[in-house]
């Protein structure tokens, strides 16, 4: 405790994040490609640097969006679509875990349109509104659906300075609940749980409860012990988040030239290229 008191705020946050359940799973797993537990040496080196707050090597000085390139910026910059890919991979991984043991699992289910129901000002109200995942009977009530929506938070972001890690998670969970909870309860008559992950592999309290429930259902359905299942789930989540974090930092954000096939004159191209036509 005395050592911790001597550390600055950033170092304390690094320790808190590293101590989260499941956040260090990638370090203890053997690098088995068949299970998706492998990293090439560059990614492993970057992962260690991120874990301990060390400077990453060979980063560009500026982003293609003209902002200074920092790790914090890279984790949220929409150029290249990497935050969206990160979100979708976690959504699909969660849905695949549910698919194995639950019924009627749906990705991006549309919410029923509003017809005069009372909702709060911050609640999503569009007719095209969707959650990320829905599943039947998840919380032991067979006729009730559970809705989930994914978000990934960078606990080192400037916007969370001065907040404890639990407070960061609570803030993001509440933001998601304000957006979806009232509509899903009052219109769908179902329940909503936000799935909040940190860019370092941790889980917010509600998310941790959800994945414990997935492991419990899997244990019951497949007659397998609970402990190895929850550890495997946490390890898979850890690697998924880790790869997405590295991709946000190292991925190419420059627009590539993609000629539209419809714009090509096929006859001219065949003639110019002396392509044999069969």
Short mmCIF file of C-alpha atoms in Angstrom, two decimals:
data_model
loop_
_atom_site.label_atom_id
_atom_site.label_comp_id
_atom_site.label_asym_id
_atom_site.label_seq_id
_atom_site.Cartn_x
_atom_site.Cartn_y
_atom_site.Cartn_z
CA UNK A 1 0.00 0.00 0.00
CA UNK A 2 2.87 2.39 0.80
CA UNK A 3 4.41 1.82 -2.63
CA UNK A 4 1.08 2.56 -4.31
CA UNK A 5 0.74 5.83 -2.41
CA UNK A 6 4.04 6.99 -3.91
CA UNK A 7 2.85 6.45 -7.49
CA UNK A 8 1.29 9.08 -9.71
CA UNK A 9 -2.29 8.79 -10.95
CA UNK A 10 -1.35 7.17 -14.29
CA UNK A 11 0.77 4.48 -12.62
CA UNK A 12 -2.04 3.71 -10.18
CA UNK A 13 -4.44 3.35 -13.11
CA UNK A 14 -1.99 0.98 -14.86
CA UNK A 15 -1.90 -1.22 -11.76
CA UNK A 16 -5.68 -1.18 -11.39
CA UNK A 17 -6.17 -2.14 -15.04
CA UNK A 18 -3.53 -4.90 -14.94
CA UNK A 19 -5.15 -6.38 -11.81
CA UNK A 20 -8.58 -6.70 -13.41
CA UNK A 21 -9.87 -10.24 -13.65
CA UNK A 22 -9.08 -11.61 -17.11
CA UNK A 23 -6.97 -8.64 -18.25
CA UNK A 24 -3.75 -10.66 -17.88
CA UNK A 25 -5.07 -13.88 -19.41
CA UNK A 26 -3.06 -13.35 -22.60
CA UNK A 27 0.19 -13.40 -20.60
CA UNK A 28 -0.46 -16.74 -18.93
CA UNK A 29 -1.74 -18.62 -22.01
CA UNK A 30 0.51 -20.79 -24.16
CA UNK A 31 0.74 -19.36 -27.72
CA UNK A 32 -1.51 -21.97 -29.37
CA UNK A 33 -2.72 -20.86 -32.79
CA UNK A 34 -5.51 -23.48 -32.83
CA UNK A 35 -7.18 -21.65 -29.95
CA UNK A 36 -6.36 -18.15 -31.18
CA UNK A 37 -3.87 -17.57 -28.37
CA UNK A 38 -0.90 -16.60 -30.55
CA UNK A 39 0.64 -13.16 -31.15
CA UNK A 40 3.54 -12.31 -33.44
CA UNK A 41 6.55 -10.78 -31.72
CA UNK A 42 5.70 -7.19 -32.67
CA UNK A 43 2.20 -7.48 -31.20
CA UNK A 44 3.55 -9.15 -28.07
CA UNK A 45 6.11 -6.38 -27.62
CA UNK A 46 3.44 -3.71 -28.09
CA UNK A 47 1.13 -5.50 -25.65
CA UNK A 48 3.79 -5.53 -22.94
CA UNK A 49 4.50 -1.83 -23.51
CA UNK A 50 0.80 -0.98 -23.24
CA UNK A 51 0.46 -3.05 -20.07
CA UNK A 52 3.31 -1.25 -18.30
CA UNK A 53 2.80 2.19 -19.79
CA UNK A 54 6.06 2.13 -21.74
CA UNK A 55 6.63 4.14 -24.90
CA UNK A 56 5.76 2.25 -28.09
CA UNK A 57 8.38 2.39 -30.80
CA UNK A 58 8.12 3.61 -34.40
CA UNK A 59 4.78 5.39 -34.11
CA UNK A 60 3.95 8.12 -36.65
CA UNK A 61 4.03 11.71 -35.43
CA UNK A 62 0.62 12.55 -36.88
CA UNK A 63 -2.54 10.70 -37.87
CA UNK A 64 -4.06 10.84 -41.36
CA UNK A 65 -6.86 12.91 -39.79
CA UNK A 66 -4.17 15.57 -39.06
CA UNK A 67 -4.31 15.07 -35.28
CA UNK A 68 -1.14 14.31 -33.30
CA UNK A 69 -0.71 10.53 -33.20
CA UNK A 70 -0.87 9.16 -29.66
CA UNK A 71 -2.03 5.82 -28.32
CA UNK A 72 -5.11 7.47 -26.83
CA UNK A 73 -5.96 9.06 -30.18
CA UNK A 74 -5.37 5.81 -32.10
CA UNK A 75 -7.79 3.90 -29.88
CA UNK A 76 -10.67 6.21 -30.78
CA UNK A 77 -9.86 7.60 -34.25
CA UNK A 78 -12.58 6.43 -36.70
CA UNK A 79 -10.27 6.61 -39.72
CA UNK A 80 -9.77 3.10 -41.06
CA UNK A 81 -12.84 1.81 -39.24
CA UNK A 82 -10.81 0.10 -36.49
CA UNK A 83 -13.06 1.03 -33.52
CA UNK A 84 -16.02 -0.37 -35.47
CA UNK A 85 -14.13 -3.60 -36.21
CA UNK A 86 -13.22 -3.88 -32.52
CA UNK A 87 -16.86 -3.45 -31.53
CA UNK A 88 -18.11 -5.96 -34.11
CA UNK A 89 -15.59 -8.63 -33.13
CA UNK A 90 -16.62 -8.44 -29.48
CA UNK A 91 -20.29 -8.50 -30.49
CA UNK A 92 -19.75 -11.56 -32.68
CA UNK A 93 -17.62 -13.37 -30.09
CA UNK A 94 -20.29 -12.83 -27.44
CA UNK A 95 -23.04 -13.95 -29.83
CA UNK A 96 -21.10 -17.09 -30.77
CA UNK A 97 -20.71 -18.01 -27.08
CA UNK A 98 -24.47 -17.59 -26.66
CA UNK A 99 -25.22 -19.52 -29.87
CA UNK A 100 -23.60 -22.62 -28.40
CA UNK A 101 -25.99 -22.91 -25.45
CA UNK A 102 -28.95 -20.51 -25.86
CA UNK A 103 -31.92 -20.27 -28.20
CA UNK A 104 -32.99 -17.54 -30.60
CA UNK A 105 -29.75 -15.55 -30.54
CA UNK A 106 -29.91 -12.56 -32.88
CA UNK A 107 -27.28 -10.04 -33.95
CA UNK A 108 -28.35 -6.41 -34.36
CA UNK A 109 -32.05 -7.03 -33.62
CA UNK A 110 -34.30 -4.06 -34.52
CA UNK A 111 -36.27 -2.50 -31.68
CA UNK A 112 -40.02 -2.11 -32.09
CA UNK A 113 -41.03 1.38 -33.28
CA UNK A 114 -42.38 3.78 -30.68
CA UNK A 115 -46.11 4.51 -30.67
CA UNK A 116 -46.57 7.11 -27.98
CA UNK A 117 -44.69 5.38 -25.17
CA UNK A 118 -43.04 7.65 -22.61
CA UNK A 119 -39.24 7.56 -22.69
CA UNK A 120 -36.50 9.82 -21.38
CA UNK A 121 -34.85 12.50 -23.51
CA UNK A 122 -31.58 10.55 -23.71
CA UNK A 123 -33.24 7.30 -24.82
CA UNK A 124 -32.75 6.27 -28.44
CA UNK A 125 -36.03 6.95 -30.26
CA UNK A 126 -35.42 6.25 -33.96
CA UNK A 127 -37.46 3.67 -35.85
CA UNK A 128 -34.20 2.09 -37.07
CA UNK A 129 -32.78 1.67 -33.55
CA UNK A 130 -31.07 -1.65 -32.84
CA UNK A 131 -29.28 -3.36 -30.00
CA UNK A 132 -26.22 -5.52 -30.65
CA UNK A 133 -27.50 -8.89 -29.43
CA UNK A 134 -30.68 -10.44 -28.10
CA UNK A 135 -31.27 -13.93 -26.69
CA UNK A 136 -34.24 -15.76 -25.17
CA UNK A 137 -34.38 -16.87 -21.54
CA UNK A 138 -30.90 -15.72 -20.56
CA UNK A 139 -31.84 -14.70 -17.01
CA UNK A 140 -33.91 -17.86 -16.30
CA UNK A 141 -37.25 -16.41 -17.46
CA UNK A 142 -38.03 -18.43 -20.58
CA UNK A 143 -40.36 -15.93 -22.27
CA UNK A 144 -38.18 -12.89 -21.60
CA UNK A 145 -35.50 -11.71 -23.99
CA UNK A 146 -32.20 -10.21 -22.87
CA UNK A 147 -30.78 -7.36 -24.95
CA UNK A 148 -27.10 -6.45 -24.96
CA UNK A 149 -25.14 -3.57 -26.45
CA UNK A 150 -21.35 -3.42 -26.68
CA UNK A 151 -19.02 -0.53 -25.91
CA UNK A 152 -15.23 -0.39 -25.50
CA UNK A 153 -13.76 2.24 -23.18
CA UNK A 154 -10.18 3.51 -22.95
CA UNK A 155 -9.61 3.96 -19.18
CA UNK A 156 -6.63 6.23 -19.88
CA UNK A 157 -8.62 8.73 -21.93
CA UNK A 158 -8.36 12.36 -20.87
CA UNK A 159 -12.13 12.45 -20.38
CA UNK A 160 -11.79 10.00 -17.46
CA UNK A 161 -8.97 11.76 -15.64
CA UNK A 162 -9.73 12.03 -11.94
CA UNK A 163 -12.15 9.08 -11.95
CA UNK A 164 -11.42 5.73 -10.36
CA UNK A 165 -11.64 2.70 -12.63
CA UNK A 166 -14.96 1.56 -11.07
CA UNK A 167 -16.30 5.10 -11.59
CA UNK A 168 -15.26 4.99 -15.27
CA UNK A 169 -17.14 1.73 -15.77
CA UNK A 170 -20.18 3.02 -13.90
CA UNK A 171 -20.26 6.17 -16.03
CA UNK A 172 -20.17 4.23 -19.32
CA UNK A 173 -22.69 1.64 -18.09
CA UNK A 174 -25.11 4.39 -17.09
CA UNK A 175 -24.67 6.09 -20.46
CA UNK A 176 -25.68 2.88 -22.23
CA UNK A 177 -28.61 2.34 -19.88
CA UNK A 178 -29.90 5.86 -20.50
CA UNK A 179 -29.80 5.13 -24.22
CA UNK A 180 -31.55 1.74 -24.25
CA UNK A 181 -32.95 0.61 -20.91
CA UNK A 182 -36.23 2.58 -20.78
CA UNK A 183 -37.17 1.71 -24.36
CA UNK A 184 -36.45 -1.98 -23.95
CA UNK A 185 -38.30 -2.20 -20.62
CA UNK A 186 -41.33 -0.11 -21.65
CA UNK A 187 -41.73 -1.17 -25.28
CA UNK A 188 -40.15 -4.62 -25.58
CA UNK A 189 -41.00 -5.56 -21.96
CA UNK A 190 -37.63 -7.23 -21.79
CA UNK A 191 -34.33 -6.52 -20.02
CA UNK A 192 -31.15 -4.74 -21.07
CA UNK A 193 -27.52 -5.20 -20.02
CA UNK A 194 -24.63 -3.02 -21.25
CA UNK A 195 -21.50 -4.94 -22.25
CA UNK A 196 -18.61 -2.62 -21.42
CA UNK A 197 -15.01 -3.67 -22.07
CA UNK A 198 -11.77 -1.79 -21.48
CA UNK A 199 -9.12 -1.50 -24.19
CA UNK A 200 -6.76 -3.32 -21.81
CA UNK A 201 -8.98 -6.40 -21.52
CA UNK A 202 -11.01 -5.69 -18.41
CA UNK A 203 -14.77 -6.00 -17.94
CA UNK A 204 -17.22 -3.65 -16.26
CA UNK A 205 -19.26 -5.22 -13.41
CA UNK A 206 -22.42 -5.87 -15.46
CA UNK A 207 -20.36 -7.42 -18.27
CA UNK A 208 -18.55 -9.64 -15.79
CA UNK A 209 -21.91 -10.86 -14.48
CA UNK A 210 -23.13 -11.56 -18.04
CA UNK A 211 -20.10 -13.67 -18.95
CA UNK A 212 -20.28 -15.53 -15.64
CA UNK A 213 -23.88 -16.35 -16.55
CA UNK A 214 -22.78 -17.56 -20.01
CA UNK A 215 -20.20 -19.82 -18.36
CA UNK A 216 -22.83 -21.08 -15.90
CA UNK A 217 -25.33 -21.90 -18.67
CA UNK A 218 -22.59 -23.63 -20.65
CA UNK A 219 -21.58 -25.63 -17.58
CA UNK A 220 -25.18 -26.75 -17.02
CA UNK A 221 -25.94 -27.56 -20.65
CA UNK A 222 -22.68 -29.38 -21.43
CA UNK A 223 -22.14 -30.89 -17.97
CA UNK A 224 -18.67 -29.37 -17.71
CA UNK A 225 -16.99 -27.68 -14.73
CA UNK A 226 -17.61 -23.94 -14.44
CA UNK A 227 -14.11 -22.72 -13.55
CA UNK A 228 -12.29 -23.78 -16.75
CA UNK A 229 -15.15 -22.38 -18.86
CA UNK A 230 -15.12 -18.89 -17.34
CA UNK A 231 -11.33 -18.79 -17.56
CA UNK A 232 -11.46 -19.79 -21.23
CA UNK A 233 -14.09 -17.12 -21.96
CA UNK A 234 -11.99 -14.45 -20.27
CA UNK A 235 -8.94 -15.57 -22.22
CA UNK A 236 -10.79 -15.38 -25.54
CA UNK A 237 -12.08 -11.91 -24.68
CA UNK A 238 -8.60 -10.82 -23.62
CA UNK A 239 -7.03 -11.85 -26.93
CA UNK A 240 -9.85 -10.33 -28.97
CA UNK A 241 -9.51 -6.97 -27.23
CA UNK A 242 -5.72 -7.09 -27.35
CA UNK A 243 -5.60 -7.72 -31.10
CA UNK A 244 -8.12 -4.96 -31.70
CA UNK A 245 -6.09 -2.54 -29.59
CA UNK A 246 -2.90 -3.32 -31.51
CA UNK A 247 -4.75 -2.95 -34.82
CA UNK A 248 -6.01 0.49 -33.77
CA UNK A 249 -2.42 1.53 -33.08
CA UNK A 250 -0.57 -0.19 -35.93
CA UNK A 251 -3.25 -0.51 -38.61
CA UNK A 252 -3.06 1.41 -41.88
CA UNK A 253 -5.48 4.31 -41.95
CA UNK A 254 -4.66 5.71 -45.37
CA UNK A 255 -7.36 5.30 -47.98
CA UNK A 256 -6.44 2.67 -50.54
CA UNK A 257 -7.24 3.02 -54.22
CA UNK A 258 -10.16 0.73 -54.96
CA UNK A 259 -11.28 0.98 -58.60
CA UNK A 260 -14.94 0.17 -59.10
CA UNK A 261 -15.38 -2.87 -61.29
CA UNK A 262 -18.43 -1.30 -62.91
CA UNK A 263 -16.30 1.58 -64.19
CA UNK A 264 -14.00 -0.73 -66.14
CA UNK A 265 -14.63 -1.28 -69.85
CA UNK A 266 -14.26 -5.06 -69.94
CA UNK A 267 -13.84 -5.31 -73.73
CA UNK A 268 -11.08 -2.70 -73.77
CA UNK A 269 -9.31 -4.32 -70.81
CA UNK A 270 -9.43 -7.76 -72.49
CA UNK A 271 -8.13 -6.32 -75.75
CA UNK A 272 -5.36 -4.30 -74.11
CA UNK A 273 -4.29 -7.21 -71.95
CA UNK A 274 -4.40 -9.77 -74.78
CA UNK A 275 -6.56 -11.96 -72.55
CA UNK A 276 -7.70 -15.22 -74.11
CA UNK A 277 -11.48 -15.53 -74.16
CA UNK A 278 -12.85 -19.09 -73.92
#
